[in-house]
Short mmCIF file of C-alpha atoms in Angstrom, two decimals:
data_model
loop_
_atom_site.label_atom_id
_atom_site.label_comp_id
_atom_site.label_asym_id
_atom_site.label_seq_id
_atom_site.Cartn_x
_atom_site.Cartn_y
_atom_site.Cartn_z
CA UNK A 1 -21.39 61.07 46.90
CA UNK A 2 -22.15 57.98 46.88
CA UNK A 3 -23.93 56.44 43.65
CA UNK A 4 -26.20 53.29 44.69
CA UNK A 5 -25.90 51.95 40.98
CA UNK A 6 -22.40 51.39 42.15
CA UNK A 7 -23.12 50.24 45.68
CA UNK A 8 -25.58 47.56 44.48
CA UNK A 9 -23.42 45.18 43.06
CA UNK A 10 -20.83 45.35 45.71
CA UNK A 11 -23.33 44.50 48.35
CA UNK A 12 -24.47 41.73 46.34
CA UNK A 13 -21.01 40.36 46.32
CA UNK A 14 -20.68 40.39 49.90
CA UNK A 15 -23.72 38.79 50.35
CA UNK A 16 -23.06 35.97 48.07
CA UNK A 17 -20.67 34.51 50.33
CA UNK A 18 -19.87 30.99 49.14
CA UNK A 19 -22.81 30.77 46.92
CA UNK A 20 -20.41 30.58 44.08
CA UNK A 21 -18.65 27.46 45.07
CA UNK A 22 -20.11 23.97 44.83
CA UNK A 23 -19.63 20.92 47.17
CA UNK A 24 -19.85 17.66 46.35
CA UNK A 25 -18.54 14.20 45.83
CA UNK A 26 -19.12 12.26 42.84
CA UNK A 27 -19.53 8.52 42.35
CA UNK A 28 -19.19 5.74 39.36
CA UNK A 29 -22.25 3.35 39.23
CA UNK A 30 -22.53 0.49 36.92
CA UNK A 31 -26.22 -0.93 38.01
CA UNK A 32 -28.19 1.62 39.29
CA UNK A 33 -31.83 0.32 40.97
CA UNK A 34 -35.06 0.71 39.06
CA UNK A 35 -36.62 2.06 41.74
CA UNK A 36 -34.50 5.20 41.76
CA UNK A 37 -35.32 5.91 38.49
CA UNK A 38 -38.07 8.80 39.61
CA UNK A 39 -38.12 12.74 38.98
CA UNK A 40 -36.50 12.79 35.95
CA UNK A 41 -35.42 15.66 34.13
CA UNK A 42 -33.45 15.97 30.58
CA UNK A 43 -30.34 17.97 30.23
CA UNK A 44 -28.73 18.89 27.27
CA UNK A 45 -25.79 21.08 27.89
CA UNK A 46 -23.07 22.50 25.74
CA UNK A 47 -19.12 23.74 26.73
CA UNK A 48 -17.61 26.27 24.74
CA UNK A 49 -14.65 26.18 26.75
CA UNK A 50 -13.25 22.82 28.60
CA UNK A 51 -9.46 23.60 29.80
CA UNK A 52 -7.26 22.12 32.17
CA UNK A 53 -10.43 22.57 34.78
CA UNK A 54 -11.84 25.49 33.60
CA UNK A 55 -15.07 25.53 32.24
CA UNK A 56 -18.22 27.58 30.11
CA UNK A 57 -21.07 25.69 30.28
CA UNK A 58 -24.75 26.81 28.60
CA UNK A 59 -27.40 23.80 29.92
CA UNK A 60 -31.03 23.80 29.25
CA UNK A 61 -33.24 21.24 31.01
CA UNK A 62 -37.04 19.87 30.91
CA UNK A 63 -38.32 18.73 34.31
CA UNK A 64 -40.59 15.38 34.00
CA UNK A 65 -38.96 14.24 30.99
CA UNK A 66 -37.78 11.06 30.64
CA UNK A 67 -35.87 9.03 27.81
CA UNK A 68 -34.59 5.60 26.88
CA UNK A 69 -30.47 6.99 26.34
CA UNK A 70 -28.67 4.81 23.98
CA UNK A 71 -25.01 5.21 22.34
CA UNK A 72 -26.95 6.32 19.13
CA UNK A 73 -29.19 9.09 20.84
CA UNK A 74 -28.15 12.13 19.35
CA UNK A 75 -28.08 15.54 21.67
CA UNK A 76 -29.43 17.65 18.78
CA UNK A 77 -32.00 15.70 18.18
CA UNK A 78 -33.39 15.35 21.20
CA UNK A 79 -33.58 18.63 22.44
CA UNK A 80 -35.38 19.29 19.26
CA UNK A 81 -37.76 17.10 19.68
CA UNK A 82 -38.56 18.53 23.65
CA UNK A 83 -38.14 22.67 22.97
CA UNK A 84 -41.56 23.09 24.06
CA UNK A 85 -40.95 21.36 27.51
CA UNK A 86 -37.61 23.17 28.37
CA UNK A 87 -38.64 25.02 31.77
CA UNK A 88 -34.54 26.43 32.78
CA UNK A 89 -31.84 27.89 31.23
CA UNK A 90 -28.26 28.72 32.69
CA UNK A 91 -24.62 29.89 31.83
CA UNK A 92 -22.13 28.49 34.43
CA UNK A 93 -18.65 29.49 34.84
CA UNK A 94 -16.33 26.13 36.91
CA UNK A 95 -13.19 26.50 38.07
CA UNK A 96 -11.01 23.01 38.61
CA UNK A 97 -12.55 21.15 41.22
CA UNK A 98 -10.02 20.67 44.54
CA UNK A 99 -10.70 18.23 47.59
CA UNK A 100 -14.92 17.97 46.31
CA UNK A 101 -14.86 21.91 46.56
CA UNK A 102 -14.65 24.22 43.10
CA UNK A 103 -16.10 27.37 41.92
CA UNK A 104 -19.32 27.34 40.26
CA UNK A 105 -20.78 30.98 38.82
CA UNK A 106 -23.92 30.37 37.50
CA UNK A 107 -26.71 32.93 36.27
CA UNK A 108 -30.14 31.81 34.76
CA UNK A 109 -30.99 32.60 31.17
CA UNK A 110 -34.15 32.89 29.56
CA UNK A 111 -34.59 29.54 27.59
CA UNK A 112 -35.28 30.51 24.23
CA UNK A 113 -31.68 32.17 24.54
CA UNK A 114 -30.38 28.89 26.17
CA UNK A 115 -31.72 26.64 23.68
CA UNK A 116 -30.46 28.45 20.85
CA UNK A 117 -26.77 28.86 22.32
CA UNK A 118 -26.86 24.95 23.00
CA UNK A 119 -27.99 24.21 19.20
CA UNK A 120 -25.43 26.84 17.72
CA UNK A 121 -22.37 25.94 19.44
CA UNK A 122 -19.81 24.03 22.01
CA UNK A 123 -19.49 20.29 22.84
CA UNK A 124 -22.53 18.87 23.74
CA UNK A 125 -23.64 16.23 26.39
CA UNK A 126 -27.01 14.67 27.07
CA UNK A 127 -28.00 12.75 30.20
CA UNK A 128 -31.41 12.09 32.13
CA UNK A 129 -30.84 13.06 36.11
CA UNK A 130 -32.66 11.64 38.62
CA UNK A 131 -33.44 12.92 41.82
CA UNK A 132 -33.60 10.82 45.17
CA UNK A 133 -33.39 10.99 48.90
CA UNK A 134 -30.53 8.78 50.09
CA UNK A 135 -29.85 8.57 54.31
CA UNK A 136 -29.45 11.94 55.51
CA UNK A 137 -28.85 13.60 51.83
CA UNK A 138 -30.18 14.33 48.39
CA UNK A 139 -28.61 12.86 45.49
CA UNK A 140 -28.67 13.19 41.98
CA UNK A 141 -28.03 10.48 39.57
CA UNK A 142 -26.86 11.28 35.94
CA UNK A 143 -27.33 8.66 32.98
CA UNK A 144 -25.63 9.55 29.93
CA UNK A 145 -26.71 9.15 26.48
CA UNK A 146 -24.41 9.34 22.68
CA UNK A 147 -20.82 9.12 23.34
CA UNK A 148 -20.94 9.07 26.68
CA UNK A 149 -23.69 5.89 27.15
CA UNK A 150 -23.57 3.62 29.30
CA UNK A 151 -22.13 5.84 31.78
CA UNK A 152 -23.58 6.82 35.36
CA UNK A 153 -22.34 8.89 37.71
CA UNK A 154 -23.87 9.33 41.29
CA UNK A 155 -23.40 13.13 43.00
CA UNK A 156 -24.11 14.58 46.65
CA UNK A 157 -23.74 17.80 47.05
CA UNK A 158 -24.04 20.04 49.64
CA UNK A 159 -23.75 23.66 51.25
CA UNK A 160 -20.78 22.88 52.73
CA UNK A 161 -17.89 20.28 52.49
CA UNK A 162 -19.66 16.79 51.87
CA UNK A 163 -18.28 14.67 55.02
CA UNK A 164 -19.11 11.62 57.03
CA UNK A 165 -21.36 10.50 54.24
CA UNK A 166 -23.52 7.92 53.85
CA UNK A 167 -22.42 6.14 50.29
CA UNK A 168 -25.07 4.12 49.02
CA UNK A 169 -24.04 0.13 47.88
CA UNK A 170 -24.88 1.00 44.35
CA UNK A 171 -21.93 3.36 43.99
CA UNK A 172 -19.10 1.72 42.68
CA UNK A 173 -16.18 3.80 43.34
CA UNK A 174 -15.36 7.24 43.66
CA UNK A 175 -14.53 9.57 41.25
CA UNK A 176 -15.01 13.02 42.96
CA UNK A 177 -11.27 14.57 42.01
CA UNK A 178 -10.74 12.47 38.61
CA UNK A 179 -11.38 15.21 35.59
CA UNK A 180 -11.73 11.97 33.11
CA UNK A 181 -15.42 12.52 34.75
CA UNK A 182 -16.21 16.44 34.64
CA UNK A 183 -18.75 16.81 32.19
CA UNK A 184 -16.92 18.90 30.40
CA UNK A 185 -14.09 16.15 30.24
CA UNK A 186 -16.46 14.45 28.93
CA UNK A 187 -17.64 16.54 26.02
CA UNK A 188 -14.22 16.35 25.20
CA UNK A 189 -13.21 13.30 25.72
CA UNK A 190 -16.28 10.91 25.95
CA UNK A 191 -16.34 7.75 28.13
CA UNK A 192 -17.22 5.27 25.49
CA UNK A 193 -13.65 6.13 24.30
CA UNK A 194 -11.94 5.12 27.38
CA UNK A 195 -14.39 3.04 29.30
CA UNK A 196 -12.35 -0.31 28.54
CA UNK A 197 -8.88 1.31 30.05
CA UNK A 198 -11.03 2.33 33.09
CA UNK A 199 -12.37 -1.12 33.58
CA UNK A 200 -8.82 -2.47 33.53
CA UNK A 201 -7.74 -0.11 35.96
CA UNK A 202 -10.95 -0.64 38.24
CA UNK A 203 -10.26 -4.66 38.11
CA UNK A 204 -6.44 -3.68 38.82
CA UNK A 205 -6.64 -1.44 41.54
CA UNK A 206 -10.12 -2.11 43.06
CA UNK A 207 -12.64 0.21 44.58
CA UNK A 208 -11.60 3.46 46.47
CA UNK A 209 -13.12 5.73 48.60
CA UNK A 210 -12.03 9.11 49.96
CA UNK A 211 -11.02 8.85 53.55
CA UNK A 212 -10.30 12.81 54.25
CA UNK A 213 -13.94 13.55 54.17
CA UNK A 214 -14.68 11.85 57.94
CA UNK A 215 -16.02 8.70 58.26
CA UNK A 216 -17.62 6.96 55.12
CA UNK A 217 -20.72 4.64 56.23
CA UNK A 218 -22.45 2.31 54.06
CA UNK A 219 -26.10 2.63 52.71
CA UNK A 220 -28.13 -0.71 52.16
CA UNK A 221 -30.72 -0.02 50.35
#
């Protein structure tokens, strides 16, 4: 005799398919055009685990909130100032990224619970995320504050592998599989601590854009 209480989760898992995977390509940005600072969202997230590509994160987000983030920005203080504006929270589990693909299971939380979790523990980061439609894709551009200032990262995410991409001209080099730039790594080893060595590396080796996802094309804004 079947018990529907046990059948439903299995069916839900089957229907989910590849929903618990993210497909994205990420790029280092030096100068973000002012006209792309649109549709802002304040994001404060805290990492309770970050080890060898595995991560457990709680994120809270406030839409339509912009802020001038600096090296002195305190994630806790900024979150405290915008608690009434928080309209989304989630807990996320991630696995290591391989070739622009990463296991990611995200489940929504009550924003009040998310705020308290972020406030009470983990390694925090703060950023403003801007959204833009560029060429054939939607892009997210993250401007970081605090210990990760002045890092800017642009990413294109799709429901499947990100192939034959139109890369905007403000993208300096690709960092898709550079674990240093993952958010959980930035929470543990902030960009400001190794920015000079990365700048020297970029000057020595030059920019790199992956060619194994199909031909890239240049998108001039």
